[in-house]
Coordinates of C-alpha atoms in Angstrom, one line a residue:
X22 CA 22.5 -3.0 16.1
X23 CA 20.0 -0.2 16.3
X24 CA 19.8 1.9 19.5
X25 CA 17.0 4.2 20.3
X26 CA 17.1 6.9 23.0
X27 CA 14.0 8.0 24.9
X28 CA 15.0 10.6 27.6
X29 CA 11.5 11.0 29.0
X30 CA 9.3 7.8 28.4
X31 CA 5.8 7.6 29.6
X32 CA 2.7 5.5 30.1
X33 CA 0.1 6.9 27.6
X34 CA -3.4 6.7 29.1
X35 CA -5.8 6.9 26.3
X36 CA -9.5 7.7 27.2
X37 CA -12.2 7.6 24.6
X38 CA -15.5 9.5 25.0
X39 CA -18.5 10.1 22.9
X40 CA -18.1 13.8 23.7
X41 CA -16.1 16.0 26.1
X42 CA -17.5 19.0 27.9
X43 CA -15.4 21.2 30.1
X44 CA -16.4 21.9 33.7
X45 CA -18.4 18.7 34.3
X46 CA -17.7 15.0 35.0
X47 CA -17.2 13.1 31.7
X48 CA -17.6 9.4 31.4
X49 CA -15.4 7.3 29.1
X50 CA -16.6 4.6 26.8
X51 CA -13.2 2.8 26.9
X52 CA -9.6 3.2 28.1
X53 CA -6.3 1.9 26.9
X54 CA -2.7 2.0 28.2
X55 CA 0.5 2.1 26.1
X56 CA 4.1 2.4 26.8
X57 CA 5.0 5.8 25.2
X58 CA 8.0 7.8 24.1
X59 CA 9.2 8.4 20.5
X60 CA 12.3 6.3 20.7
X61 CA 10.3 3.5 22.4
X62 CA 7.8 3.7 19.5
X63 CA 10.6 3.3 17.0
X64 CA 11.8 0.2 18.8
X65 CA 8.3 -1.2 19.0
X66 CA 7.7 -0.9 15.2
X67 CA 11.1 -2.2 14.4
X68 CA 10.2 -5.3 16.5
X69 CA 7.1 -5.8 14.4
X70 CA 9.3 -5.6 11.3
X71 CA 11.6 -8.4 12.8
X72 CA 14.5 -6.0 13.6
X73 CA 16.0 -6.0 17.0
X74 CA 17.0 -2.9 18.8
X75 CA 18.2 -1.7 22.2
X76 CA 16.3 1.0 23.9
X77 CA 18.2 3.5 26.1
X78 CA 16.6 6.0 28.4
X79 CA 15.5 6.8 32.0
X80 CA 12.8 5.5 34.2
X81 CA 11.7 6.2 37.8
X82 CA 9.2 5.0 40.4
X83 CA 6.3 2.6 40.1
X84 CA 5.5 3.9 36.6
X85 CA 9.1 3.3 35.5
X86 CA 8.8 -0.3 36.7
X87 CA 5.6 -0.7 34.6
X88 CA 7.4 0.7 31.6
X89 CA 10.3 -1.8 31.9
X90 CA 7.8 -4.7 32.4
X91 CA 5.8 -3.5 29.3
X92 CA 8.9 -3.3 27.1
X93 CA 10.0 -6.8 28.2
X94 CA 6.5 -8.2 27.3
X95 CA 6.9 -6.5 23.9
X96 CA 10.2 -8.2 23.4
X97 CA 12.2 -5.0 23.4
X98 CA 15.6 -5.0 24.9
X99 CA 15.5 -2.1 27.4
X100 CA 18.7 -0.9 28.9
X101 CA 17.3 1.9 31.0
X102 CA 18.8 3.8 33.9
X103 CA 16.6 3.9 37.0
X104 CA 16.6 7.3 38.5
X105 CA 16.9 7.8 42.3
X106 CA 13.9 10.1 42.6
X107 CA 10.5 10.8 41.0
X108 CA 8.2 8.8 38.8
X109 CA 8.1 8.3 35.1
X110 CA 5.3 10.4 33.6
X111 CA 1.7 9.5 32.7
X112 CA 0.4 11.3 29.6
X113 CA -3.4 11.6 29.1
X114 CA -4.7 11.4 25.5
X115 CA -8.4 12.4 25.2
X116 CA -10.2 11.0 22.1
X117 CA -13.5 12.6 21.6
X118 CA -14.9 14.8 18.8
X119 CA -11.6 16.5 19.0
X120 CA -8.3 15.1 20.3
X121 CA -6.6 16.7 23.3
X122 CA -3.4 15.7 25.1
X123 CA -2.0 16.4 28.6
X124 CA 1.7 15.6 28.6
X125 CA 3.5 15.7 32.0
X126 CA 7.0 16.8 32.7
X127 CA 8.6 13.7 34.1
X128 CA 11.3 13.1 36.8
X129 CA 14.5 15.0 37.5
X130 CA 17.6 13.7 35.7
X131 CA 20.8 14.6 37.5
X132 CA 24.1 15.3 35.7
X133 CA 25.5 12.1 37.3
X134 CA 22.6 10.1 35.9
X135 CA 23.0 11.6 32.4
X136 CA 26.7 10.7 32.5
X137 CA 25.6 7.1 33.0
X138 CA 23.7 7.3 29.7
X139 CA 26.7 8.7 27.9
X140 CA 28.8 5.8 29.2
X141 CA 26.2 3.4 27.8
X142 CA 26.7 4.9 24.3
X143 CA 30.3 3.6 24.4
X144 CA 29.0 0.2 23.3
X145 CA 27.8 1.6 20.0
X146 CA 30.1 0.5 17.2
X147 CA 30.9 1.3 13.6
X148 CA 27.9 0.4 11.4
X149 CA 25.4 0.7 14.2
X150 CA 22.4 3.1 14.1
X151 CA 21.3 5.5 16.9
X152 CA 17.9 7.2 16.9
X153 CA 17.4 10.3 19.0
X154 CA 13.7 11.1 19.1
X155 CA 11.5 13.5 21.0
X156 CA 11.9 16.4 23.3
X157 CA 14.4 16.8 26.1
X158 CA 13.2 17.0 29.7
X159 CA 13.4 20.4 31.3
X160 CA 15.8 19.0 33.9
X161 CA 18.4 18.4 31.2
X162 CA 20.2 21.1 29.2
X163 CA 19.0 21.6 25.6
X164 CA 22.4 20.3 24.5
X165 CA 21.7 16.8 25.6
X166 CA 21.5 15.4 22.1
X167 CA 24.6 17.3 21.0
X168 CA 26.5 15.8 24.0
X169 CA 25.4 12.3 23.0
X170 CA 26.5 12.8 19.4
X171 CA 29.8 14.4 20.5
X172 CA 30.5 11.2 22.5
X173 CA 30.0 9.2 19.2
X174 CA 32.4 11.4 17.2
X175 CA 34.9 9.4 15.3
X176 CA 32.7 6.3 15.0
X177 CA 31.0 5.4 11.7
X178 CA 27.5 5.5 13.3
X179 CA 24.3 6.1 11.3
X180 CA 22.5 8.9 13.1
X181 CA 18.7 9.5 13.0
X182 CA 17.3 12.6 14.7
X183 CA 13.5 13.2 15.0
X184 CA 13.2 16.5 17.0
X185 CA 12.1 20.1 16.5
X186 CA 13.5 23.6 16.1
X187 CA 17.0 24.3 17.6
X188 CA 17.1 20.8 19.1
X189 CA 17.2 19.4 15.5
X190 CA 19.3 22.1 13.8
X191 CA 22.0 21.8 16.5
X192 CA 22.5 18.2 15.5
X193 CA 23.0 18.9 11.8
X194 CA 26.7 19.5 12.3
X195 CA 27.0 15.7 13.0
X196 CA 25.7 14.9 9.5
X197 CA 22.7 12.8 10.5
X198 CA 21.6 10.0 8.1
X199 CA 18.0 11.0 8.5
X200 CA 15.8 13.7 9.8
X201 CA 12.0 13.8 9.6
X202 CA 10.4 17.3 10.0
X203 CA 6.8 17.9 9.0
X204 CA 5.4 21.0 7.3
X205 CA 4.7 22.8 10.6
X206 CA 8.2 22.0 11.9
X207 CA 9.7 23.4 8.7
X208 CA 7.8 26.6 9.3
X209 CA 9.1 26.8 12.8
X210 CA 12.7 26.3 11.8
X211 CA 12.7 28.8 8.9
X212 CA 10.1 31.1 10.3
X213 CA 8.0 31.2 7.2
X214 CA 4.8 29.6 6.0
X215 CA 5.0 26.6 3.7
X216 CA 2.5 27.9 1.1
X217 CA 3.7 25.7 -1.8
X218 CA 5.5 22.5 -2.6
X219 CA 8.4 24.7 -3.7
X220 CA 8.7 26.2 -0.2
X221 CA 8.8 22.7 1.3
X222 CA 11.4 21.5 -1.2
X223 CA 13.6 24.7 -0.7
X224 CA 13.5 24.3 3.1
X225 CA 14.2 20.6 3.0
X226 CA 17.1 21.2 0.6
X227 CA 18.5 23.9 2.9
X228 CA 18.5 21.3 5.8
X229 CA 20.6 19.1 3.6
X230 CA 23.0 21.9 3.0
X231 CA 23.2 22.4 6.8
X232 CA 24.3 18.8 7.2
X233 CA 21.4 16.3 7.0
X234 CA 22.0 13.5 4.5
X235 CA 18.4 12.6 3.9
X236 CA 15.3 14.7 4.7
X237 CA 11.9 13.2 4.8
X238 CA 9.0 15.7 5.2
X239 CA 5.7 14.2 6.2
X240 CA 2.9 16.0 4.5
X241 CA -0.2 14.6 6.2
X242 CA -2.9 13.7 3.8
X243 CA -0.6 14.6 0.9
X244 CA 1.9 11.8 1.7
X245 CA 5.6 12.3 2.1
X246 CA 8.5 13.9 0.3
X247 CA 12.1 12.6 0.5
X248 CA 15.2 14.5 -0.6
X249 CA 18.0 12.0 -0.5
X250 CA 21.7 12.5 0.0
X251 CA 22.2 12.8 -3.8
X252 CA 19.6 15.6 -3.9
X253 CA 17.1 13.4 -5.7
X254 CA 13.4 13.9 -4.9
X255 CA 11.0 11.0 -4.0
X256 CA 7.3 11.2 -3.4
X257 CA 4.7 8.8 -2.1
X258 CA 1.0 9.2 -1.3
X259 CA -1.0 7.6 1.5
X260 CA -3.7 5.0 1.7
X261 CA -7.1 6.5 2.2
X262 CA -8.7 5.0 5.3
X263 CA -10.3 6.4 8.4
X264 CA -7.7 7.8 10.8
X265 CA -8.2 6.5 14.3
X266 CA -4.9 7.4 15.9
X267 CA -2.3 10.1 15.2
X268 CA 0.0 9.3 18.1
X269 CA 3.2 7.5 16.9
X270 CA 2.6 7.8 13.2
X271 CA 5.8 9.8 12.7
X272 CA 7.8 7.4 14.9
X273 CA 6.5 4.5 12.9
X274 CA 7.6 6.2 9.6
X275 CA 11.1 6.6 11.0
X276 CA 11.2 2.9 12.0
X277 CA 10.0 1.8 8.6
X278 CA 12.5 4.0 6.8
X279 CA 15.4 2.6 8.8
X280 CA 14.2 -1.0 8.2
X281 CA 13.5 -0.4 4.5
X282 CA 16.9 1.1 3.9
X283 CA 18.7 -1.6 5.9
X284 CA 17.0 -4.4 3.9
X285 CA 17.3 -2.9 0.4
X286 CA 19.8 0.0 0.3
X287 CA 17.1 1.8 -1.7
X288 CA 15.7 5.2 -0.7
X289 CA 12.5 4.5 -2.7
X290 CA 11.9 1.3 -0.7
X291 CA 12.8 3.0 2.6
X292 CA 10.2 5.8 1.9
X293 CA 7.6 3.3 0.9
X294 CA 8.0 1.1 4.0
X295 CA 8.2 4.2 6.2
X296 CA 4.9 5.5 4.7
X297 CA 3.3 2.0 5.1
X298 CA 4.3 2.0 8.8
X299 CA 3.0 5.5 9.4
X300 CA -0.3 4.7 7.7
X301 CA -0.6 1.4 9.6
X302 CA -0.3 3.3 12.9
X303 CA -2.8 6.0 11.8
X304 CA -5.4 3.4 11.0
X305 CA -4.9 1.4 14.3
X306 CA -5.8 2.0 17.9
X307 CA -2.2 1.7 18.9
X308 CA 1.2 1.4 17.1
X309 CA 1.3 -0.5 13.8
X310 CA 1.3 -4.3 13.9
X311 CA 3.0 -6.5 11.3
X312 CA -0.2 -7.6 9.6
X313 CA -1.4 -4.0 9.1
X314 CA 2.0 -2.9 7.8
X315 CA 2.0 -5.6 5.2
X316 CA -1.5 -4.6 4.1
X317 CA -0.6 -1.0 3.8
X318 CA 2.6 -1.8 1.9
X319 CA 0.7 -3.8 -0.6
X320 CA -1.8 -1.0 -1.2
X321 CA 1.0 1.5 -1.6
X322 CA 2.7 -0.7 -4.1
X323 CA -0.5 -0.9 -6.1
X324 CA -0.9 2.9 -6.0
X325 CA 2.6 3.4 -7.3
X326 CA 2.1 0.8 -10.0
X327 CA -1.1 2.6 -11.0
X328 CA 0.7 5.9 -11.3

């Protein structure tokens, strides 16, 4: 079983405008709503790939009820803790000539409520996978992920961490199966500019030395680079289409990589399906759907064959 953890889920309210001008009333041309949160996004794309998962996390208030209802409609098994106070956040994504986002803080999570989440992780068994994705709410300590992983110590669990800066590096002692920084996140971790592919490879390799088994670096328009647990490098490009959505592409890549490896045991296949899922989301108004993933995977295979 795959378990995903979303500590601060949201309803993402996407507004599309022809143009956006500060200081005046702007009229939208369309609006959309999506259930958001990086772990939830991973569960959603896994579902499109025919793989079941259980989503852990916290919800609160009327927006929390909407999140649970939405996950149920998506066919995702949600085992969330309902908080006593507050409301789950609504994030506003503005799509105009430029993209802007307003991400809210979310409800307070008490120590008692976090302890309930730790207890839920006791159901995770040898051979299962846990995905820790996204930032930690301000109401929790920055050691929240470390506390979850410490609880799992001694079990043969495949760990995936998609986080930034110290939140990521503190997890490396637990030998995660997969981490997925991008170029900017590598720069932030090592406090240096990624001016060449050698810089990227050197930093990704250093993360392996620090404990990560596999490091995927998403390179935007340049595709993705994987350094696997044997130190072997894998590269893939991307399909060239108009990008209509950047939200969730990285989460989609994580889902595709997990699914690809579970099905094939091949890191090349895992990277290929991960890239296909990331591309499919980037070229869709919301998260990737099965049909688009299949289309992207076929095009990537053609590209690899041509090379």
